mmCIF file of C-alpha atoms in Angstrom:
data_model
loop_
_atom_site.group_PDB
_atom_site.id
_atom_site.type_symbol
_atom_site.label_atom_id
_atom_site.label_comp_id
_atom_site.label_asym_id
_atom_site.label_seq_id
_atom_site.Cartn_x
_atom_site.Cartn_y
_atom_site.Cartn_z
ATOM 1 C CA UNK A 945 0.000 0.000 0.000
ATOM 2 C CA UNK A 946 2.869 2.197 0.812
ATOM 3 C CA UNK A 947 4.298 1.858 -2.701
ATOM 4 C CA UNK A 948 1.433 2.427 -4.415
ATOM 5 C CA UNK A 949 0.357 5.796 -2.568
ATOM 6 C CA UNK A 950 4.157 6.610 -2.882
ATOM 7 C CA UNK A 951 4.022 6.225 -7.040
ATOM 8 C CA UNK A 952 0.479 7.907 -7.018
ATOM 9 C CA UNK A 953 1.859 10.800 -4.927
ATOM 10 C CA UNK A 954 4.907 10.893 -7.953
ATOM 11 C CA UNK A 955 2.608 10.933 -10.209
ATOM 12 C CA UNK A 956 0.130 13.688 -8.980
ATOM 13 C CA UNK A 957 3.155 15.436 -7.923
ATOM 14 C CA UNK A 958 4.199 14.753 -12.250
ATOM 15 C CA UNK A 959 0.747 15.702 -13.520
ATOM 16 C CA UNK A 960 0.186 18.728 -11.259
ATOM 17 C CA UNK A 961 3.658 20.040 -13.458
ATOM 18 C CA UNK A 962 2.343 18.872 -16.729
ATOM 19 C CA UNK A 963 -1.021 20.421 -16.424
ATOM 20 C CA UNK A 964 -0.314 24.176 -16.830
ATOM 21 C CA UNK A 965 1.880 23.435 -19.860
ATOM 22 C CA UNK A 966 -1.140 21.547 -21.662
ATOM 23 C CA UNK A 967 -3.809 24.075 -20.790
ATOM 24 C CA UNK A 968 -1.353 27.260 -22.448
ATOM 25 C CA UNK A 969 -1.689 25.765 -25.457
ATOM 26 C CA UNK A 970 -4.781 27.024 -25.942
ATOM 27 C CA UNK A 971 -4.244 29.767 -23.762
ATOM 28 C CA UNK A 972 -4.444 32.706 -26.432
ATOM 29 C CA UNK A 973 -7.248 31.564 -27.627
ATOM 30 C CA UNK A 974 -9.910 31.162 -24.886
ATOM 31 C CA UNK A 975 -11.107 33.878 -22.849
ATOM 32 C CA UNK A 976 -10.965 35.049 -18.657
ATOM 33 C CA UNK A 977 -12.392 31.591 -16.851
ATOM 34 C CA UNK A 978 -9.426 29.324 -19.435
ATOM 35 C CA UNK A 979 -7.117 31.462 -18.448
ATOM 36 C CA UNK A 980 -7.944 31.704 -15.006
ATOM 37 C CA UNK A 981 -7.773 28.379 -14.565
ATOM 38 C CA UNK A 982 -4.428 27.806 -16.428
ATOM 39 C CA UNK A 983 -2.718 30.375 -13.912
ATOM 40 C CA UNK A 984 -4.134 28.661 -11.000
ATOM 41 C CA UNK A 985 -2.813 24.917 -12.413
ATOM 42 C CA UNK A 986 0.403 27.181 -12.961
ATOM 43 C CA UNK A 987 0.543 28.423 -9.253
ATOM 44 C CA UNK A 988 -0.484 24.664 -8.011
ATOM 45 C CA UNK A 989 2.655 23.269 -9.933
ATOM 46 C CA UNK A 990 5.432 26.457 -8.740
ATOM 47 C CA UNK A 991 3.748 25.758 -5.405
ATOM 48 C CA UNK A 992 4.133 21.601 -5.678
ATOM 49 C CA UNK A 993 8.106 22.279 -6.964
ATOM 50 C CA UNK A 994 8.654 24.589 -4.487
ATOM 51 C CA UNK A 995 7.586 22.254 -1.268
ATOM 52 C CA UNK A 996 9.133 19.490 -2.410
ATOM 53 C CA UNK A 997 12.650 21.784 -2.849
ATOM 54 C CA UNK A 998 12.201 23.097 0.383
ATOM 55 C CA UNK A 999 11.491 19.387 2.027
ATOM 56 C CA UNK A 1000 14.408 18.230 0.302
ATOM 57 C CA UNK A 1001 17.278 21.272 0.830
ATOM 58 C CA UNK A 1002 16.246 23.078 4.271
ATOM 59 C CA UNK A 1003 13.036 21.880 6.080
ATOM 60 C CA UNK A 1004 12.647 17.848 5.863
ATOM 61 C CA UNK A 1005 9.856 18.178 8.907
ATOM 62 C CA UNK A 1006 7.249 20.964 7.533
ATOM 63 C CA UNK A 1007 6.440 22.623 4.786
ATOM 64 C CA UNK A 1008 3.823 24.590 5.537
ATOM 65 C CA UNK A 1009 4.903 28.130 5.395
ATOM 66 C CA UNK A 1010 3.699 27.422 1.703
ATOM 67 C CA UNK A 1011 0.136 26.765 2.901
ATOM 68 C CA UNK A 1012 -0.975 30.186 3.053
ATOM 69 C CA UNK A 1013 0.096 31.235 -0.494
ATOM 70 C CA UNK A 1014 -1.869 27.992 -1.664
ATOM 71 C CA UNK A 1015 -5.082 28.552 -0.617
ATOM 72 C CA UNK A 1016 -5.549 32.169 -0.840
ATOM 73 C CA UNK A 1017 -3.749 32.104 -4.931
ATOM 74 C CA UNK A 1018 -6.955 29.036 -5.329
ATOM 75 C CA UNK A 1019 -9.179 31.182 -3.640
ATOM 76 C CA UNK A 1020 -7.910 34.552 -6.499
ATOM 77 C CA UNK A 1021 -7.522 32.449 -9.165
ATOM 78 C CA UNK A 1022 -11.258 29.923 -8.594
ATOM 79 C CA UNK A 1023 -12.950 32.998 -7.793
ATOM 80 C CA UNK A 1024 -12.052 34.989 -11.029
ATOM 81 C CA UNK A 1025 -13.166 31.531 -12.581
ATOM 82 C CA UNK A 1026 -16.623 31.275 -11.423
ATOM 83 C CA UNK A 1027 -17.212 34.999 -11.812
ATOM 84 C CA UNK A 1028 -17.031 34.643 -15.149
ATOM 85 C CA UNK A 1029 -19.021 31.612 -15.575
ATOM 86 C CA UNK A 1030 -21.388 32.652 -13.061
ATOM 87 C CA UNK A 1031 -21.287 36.781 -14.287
ATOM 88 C CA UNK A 1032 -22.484 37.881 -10.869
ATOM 89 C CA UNK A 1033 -20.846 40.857 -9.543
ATOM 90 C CA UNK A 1034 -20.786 40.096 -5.597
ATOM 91 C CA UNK A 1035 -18.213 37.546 -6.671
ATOM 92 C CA UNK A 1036 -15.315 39.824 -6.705
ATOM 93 C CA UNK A 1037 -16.630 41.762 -3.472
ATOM 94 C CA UNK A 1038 -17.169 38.346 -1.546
ATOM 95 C CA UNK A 1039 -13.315 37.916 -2.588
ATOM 96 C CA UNK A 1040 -12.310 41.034 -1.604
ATOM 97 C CA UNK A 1041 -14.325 40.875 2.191
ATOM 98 C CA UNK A 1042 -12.609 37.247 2.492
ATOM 99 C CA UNK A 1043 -8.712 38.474 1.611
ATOM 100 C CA UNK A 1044 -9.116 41.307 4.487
ATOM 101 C CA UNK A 1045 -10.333 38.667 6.814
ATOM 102 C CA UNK A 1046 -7.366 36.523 6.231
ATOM 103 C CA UNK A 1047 -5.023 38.999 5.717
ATOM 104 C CA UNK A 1048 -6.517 40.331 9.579
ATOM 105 C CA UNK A 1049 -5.970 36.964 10.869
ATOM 106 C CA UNK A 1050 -2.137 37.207 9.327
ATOM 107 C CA UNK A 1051 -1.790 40.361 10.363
ATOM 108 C CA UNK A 1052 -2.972 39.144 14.020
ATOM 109 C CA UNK A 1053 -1.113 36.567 14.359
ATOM 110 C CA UNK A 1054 2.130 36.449 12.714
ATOM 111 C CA UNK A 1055 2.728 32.673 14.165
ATOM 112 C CA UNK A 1056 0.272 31.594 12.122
ATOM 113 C CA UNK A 1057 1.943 31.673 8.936
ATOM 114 C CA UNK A 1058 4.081 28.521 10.225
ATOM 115 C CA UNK A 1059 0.863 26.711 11.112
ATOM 116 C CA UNK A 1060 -2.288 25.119 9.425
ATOM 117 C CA UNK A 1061 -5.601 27.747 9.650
ATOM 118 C CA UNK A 1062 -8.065 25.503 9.229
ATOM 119 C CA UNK A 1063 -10.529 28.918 9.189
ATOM 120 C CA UNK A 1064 -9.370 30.005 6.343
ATOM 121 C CA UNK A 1065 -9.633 26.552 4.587
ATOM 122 C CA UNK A 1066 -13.109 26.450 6.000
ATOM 123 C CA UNK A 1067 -14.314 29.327 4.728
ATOM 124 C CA UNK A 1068 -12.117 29.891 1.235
ATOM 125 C CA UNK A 1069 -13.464 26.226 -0.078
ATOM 126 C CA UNK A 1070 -16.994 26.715 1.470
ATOM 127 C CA UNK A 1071 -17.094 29.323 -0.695
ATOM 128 C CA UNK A 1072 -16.000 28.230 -3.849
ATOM 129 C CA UNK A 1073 -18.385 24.547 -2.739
ATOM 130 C CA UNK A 1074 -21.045 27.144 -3.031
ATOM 131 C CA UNK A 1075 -19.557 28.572 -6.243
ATOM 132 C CA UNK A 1076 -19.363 25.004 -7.554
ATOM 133 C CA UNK A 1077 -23.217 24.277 -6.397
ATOM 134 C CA UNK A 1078 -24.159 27.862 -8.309
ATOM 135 C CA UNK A 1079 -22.685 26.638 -11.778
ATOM 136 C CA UNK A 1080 -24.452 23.355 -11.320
ATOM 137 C CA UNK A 1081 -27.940 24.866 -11.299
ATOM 138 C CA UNK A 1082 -27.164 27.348 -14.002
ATOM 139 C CA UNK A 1083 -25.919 24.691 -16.183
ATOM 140 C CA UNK A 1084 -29.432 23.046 -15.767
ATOM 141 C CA UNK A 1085 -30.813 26.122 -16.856
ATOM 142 C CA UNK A 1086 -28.205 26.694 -20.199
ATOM 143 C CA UNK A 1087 -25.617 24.478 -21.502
ATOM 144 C CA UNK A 1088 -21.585 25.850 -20.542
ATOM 145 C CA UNK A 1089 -18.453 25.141 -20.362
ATOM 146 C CA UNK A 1090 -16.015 23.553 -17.932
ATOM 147 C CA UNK A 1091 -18.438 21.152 -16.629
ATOM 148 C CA UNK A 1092 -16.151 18.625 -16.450
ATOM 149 C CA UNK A 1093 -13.462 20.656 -14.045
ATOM 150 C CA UNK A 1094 -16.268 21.978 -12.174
ATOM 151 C CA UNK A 1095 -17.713 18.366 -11.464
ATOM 152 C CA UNK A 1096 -13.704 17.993 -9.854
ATOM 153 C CA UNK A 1097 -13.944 20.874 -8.123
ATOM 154 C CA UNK A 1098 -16.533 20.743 -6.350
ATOM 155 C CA UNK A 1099 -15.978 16.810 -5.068
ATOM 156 C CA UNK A 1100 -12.147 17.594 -4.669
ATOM 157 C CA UNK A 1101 -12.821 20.589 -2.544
ATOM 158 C CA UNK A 1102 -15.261 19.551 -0.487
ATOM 159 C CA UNK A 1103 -13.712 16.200 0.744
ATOM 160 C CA UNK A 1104 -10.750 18.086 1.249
ATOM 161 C CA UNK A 1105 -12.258 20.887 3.408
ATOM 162 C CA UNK A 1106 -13.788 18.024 5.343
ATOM 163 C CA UNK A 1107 -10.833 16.093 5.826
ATOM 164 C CA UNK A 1108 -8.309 19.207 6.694
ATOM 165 C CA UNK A 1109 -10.552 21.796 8.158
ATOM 166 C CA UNK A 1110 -11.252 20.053 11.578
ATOM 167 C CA UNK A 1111 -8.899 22.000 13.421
ATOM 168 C CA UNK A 1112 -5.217 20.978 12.838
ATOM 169 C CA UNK A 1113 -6.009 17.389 12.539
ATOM 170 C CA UNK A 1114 -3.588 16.420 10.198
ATOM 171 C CA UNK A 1115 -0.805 17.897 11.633
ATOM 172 C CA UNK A 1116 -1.417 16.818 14.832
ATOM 173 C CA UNK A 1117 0.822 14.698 16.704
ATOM 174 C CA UNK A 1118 -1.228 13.056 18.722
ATOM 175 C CA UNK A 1119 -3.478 11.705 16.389
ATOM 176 C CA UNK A 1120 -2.280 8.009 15.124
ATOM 177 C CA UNK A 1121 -0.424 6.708 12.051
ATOM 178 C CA UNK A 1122 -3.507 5.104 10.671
ATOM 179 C CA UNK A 1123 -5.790 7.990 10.745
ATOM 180 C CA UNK A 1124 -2.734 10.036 9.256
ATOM 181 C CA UNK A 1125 -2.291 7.842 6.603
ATOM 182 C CA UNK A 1126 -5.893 7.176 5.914
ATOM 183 C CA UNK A 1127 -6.606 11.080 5.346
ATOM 184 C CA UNK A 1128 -3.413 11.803 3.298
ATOM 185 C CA UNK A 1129 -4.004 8.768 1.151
ATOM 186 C CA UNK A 1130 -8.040 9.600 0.549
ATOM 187 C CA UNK A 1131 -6.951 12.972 -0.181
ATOM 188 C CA UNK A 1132 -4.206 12.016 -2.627
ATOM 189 C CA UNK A 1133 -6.856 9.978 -4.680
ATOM 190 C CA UNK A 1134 -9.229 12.356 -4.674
ATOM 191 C CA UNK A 1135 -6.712 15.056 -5.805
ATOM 192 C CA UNK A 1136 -5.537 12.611 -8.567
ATOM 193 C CA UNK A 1137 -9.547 11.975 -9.932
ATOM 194 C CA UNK A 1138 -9.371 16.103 -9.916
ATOM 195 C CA UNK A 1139 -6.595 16.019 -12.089
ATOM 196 C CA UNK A 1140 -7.900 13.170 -14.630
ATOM 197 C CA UNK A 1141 -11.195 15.224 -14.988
ATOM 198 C CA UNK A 1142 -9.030 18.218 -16.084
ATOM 199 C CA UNK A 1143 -7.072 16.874 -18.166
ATOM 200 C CA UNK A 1144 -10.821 15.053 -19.514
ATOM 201 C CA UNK A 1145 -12.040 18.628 -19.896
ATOM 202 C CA UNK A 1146 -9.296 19.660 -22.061
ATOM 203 C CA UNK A 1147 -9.074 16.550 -24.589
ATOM 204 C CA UNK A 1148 -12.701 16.825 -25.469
ATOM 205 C CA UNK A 1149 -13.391 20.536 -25.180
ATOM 206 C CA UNK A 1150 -10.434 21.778 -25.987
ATOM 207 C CA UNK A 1151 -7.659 19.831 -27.852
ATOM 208 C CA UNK A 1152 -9.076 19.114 -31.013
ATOM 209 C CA UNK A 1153 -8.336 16.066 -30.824
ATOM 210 C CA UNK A 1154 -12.285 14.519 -31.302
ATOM 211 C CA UNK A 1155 -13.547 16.522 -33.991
ATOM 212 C CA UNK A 1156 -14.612 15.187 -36.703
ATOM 213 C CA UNK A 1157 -13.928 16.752 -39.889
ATOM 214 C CA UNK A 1158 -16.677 16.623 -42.815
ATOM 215 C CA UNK A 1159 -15.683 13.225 -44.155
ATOM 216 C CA UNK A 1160 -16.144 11.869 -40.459
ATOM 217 C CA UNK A 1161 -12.490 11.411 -39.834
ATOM 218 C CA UNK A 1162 -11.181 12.407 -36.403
ATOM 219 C CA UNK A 1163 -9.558 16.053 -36.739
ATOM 220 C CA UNK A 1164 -6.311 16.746 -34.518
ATOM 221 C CA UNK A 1165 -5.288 20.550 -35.732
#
């Protein structure tokens, strides 16, 4: 079990690199939620090199000094997404309210950049949940895009908020090996479906790859 959660972990780790490189192909020609998106796969893979850099050359026990920059760059980056899918305004001022609150809590504790804040996990991904939920009721209403990543996102980050945002569960020491493991792992395979439904997303609405040209033949310009 150990092996395969260690090769799965390589190759989220792999993927989570590969991602933002696929997605700029298209980047020039796709407008405000593509691009979005691209720049938060972008700041998910800097973020993923970076950790394991700092891990392997100056801090082998934590890494989470990186935390912070994570969630609040997928809070930016996810909220510009859905507030162009969604086109409501509050969007940006819900943002906006959310960044002072956690930039307050920062500011209030400076300590707490070297720990987990499972607030601001709670409340960042309940948001964007909600975000998710939105997109899924308009799309019953009209037919859009990205319902493939948005079907990721919104399993992806709500398992996660419910696995990490009970205090600092996973980083506590007290809790046991087995209960560590089994909420690392779950989230690790959850993360991984995430990535397989982006990378889904892009090979059927955006590669080219299955379109057919007039004589039926699969076109891949």
């Amino acid at each position: 079990m150990e092996n395969f959660t260690d090769l799965l972990g390589d190759i989220t780790f792999y993927l989570s690199i590969c991602l933002p490189f696929i997605f700029f192909i298209k980047f020039r020609n796709n407008g405000l939620a593509y691009r979005s998106f691209t720049l938060y796969l972008l700041v998910v893979a800097i973020i993923q090199v970076g950790m394991k850099l700092y891990v392997a050359h100056i801090d082998p026990t934590s890494n989470l000094l990186f935390f912070v920059y994570y969630f609040v760059l997928q809070f930016i980056l996810l909220s510009i997404f859905y507030k162009k899918l969604l086109t409501f305004k509050w969007v940006l001022w819900v943002m906006i309210g959310v960044l002072i609150f956690i930039g307050y809590q920062y500011y209030k504790d400076p300590q707490m950049y070297f720990r987990y804040n499972p607030t601001g996990v709670v409340v960042t991904q309940s948001i964007l949940v909600l975000y998710s939920l939105l997109y899924f009721y308009r799309q019953l209403i009209t037919k859009g895009k990205f319902l493939i990543i948005n079907i990721g996102l919104f399993f992806y980050l709500l398992s996660s908020m419910l696995i990490f945002s009970s205090g600092n569960l996973v980083f506590n020491v007290d809790i046991s090996k087995e209960v560590l493991s089994l909420l690392t792992n779950t989230n690790l395979v959850l993360y991984f479906i995430f990535q397989i439904l982006i990378l889904l997303e892009w090979y059927i609405n955006y590669s080219g790859f299955n379109r057919k040209n007039k004589n039926g033949f699969l076109n891949f310009e």
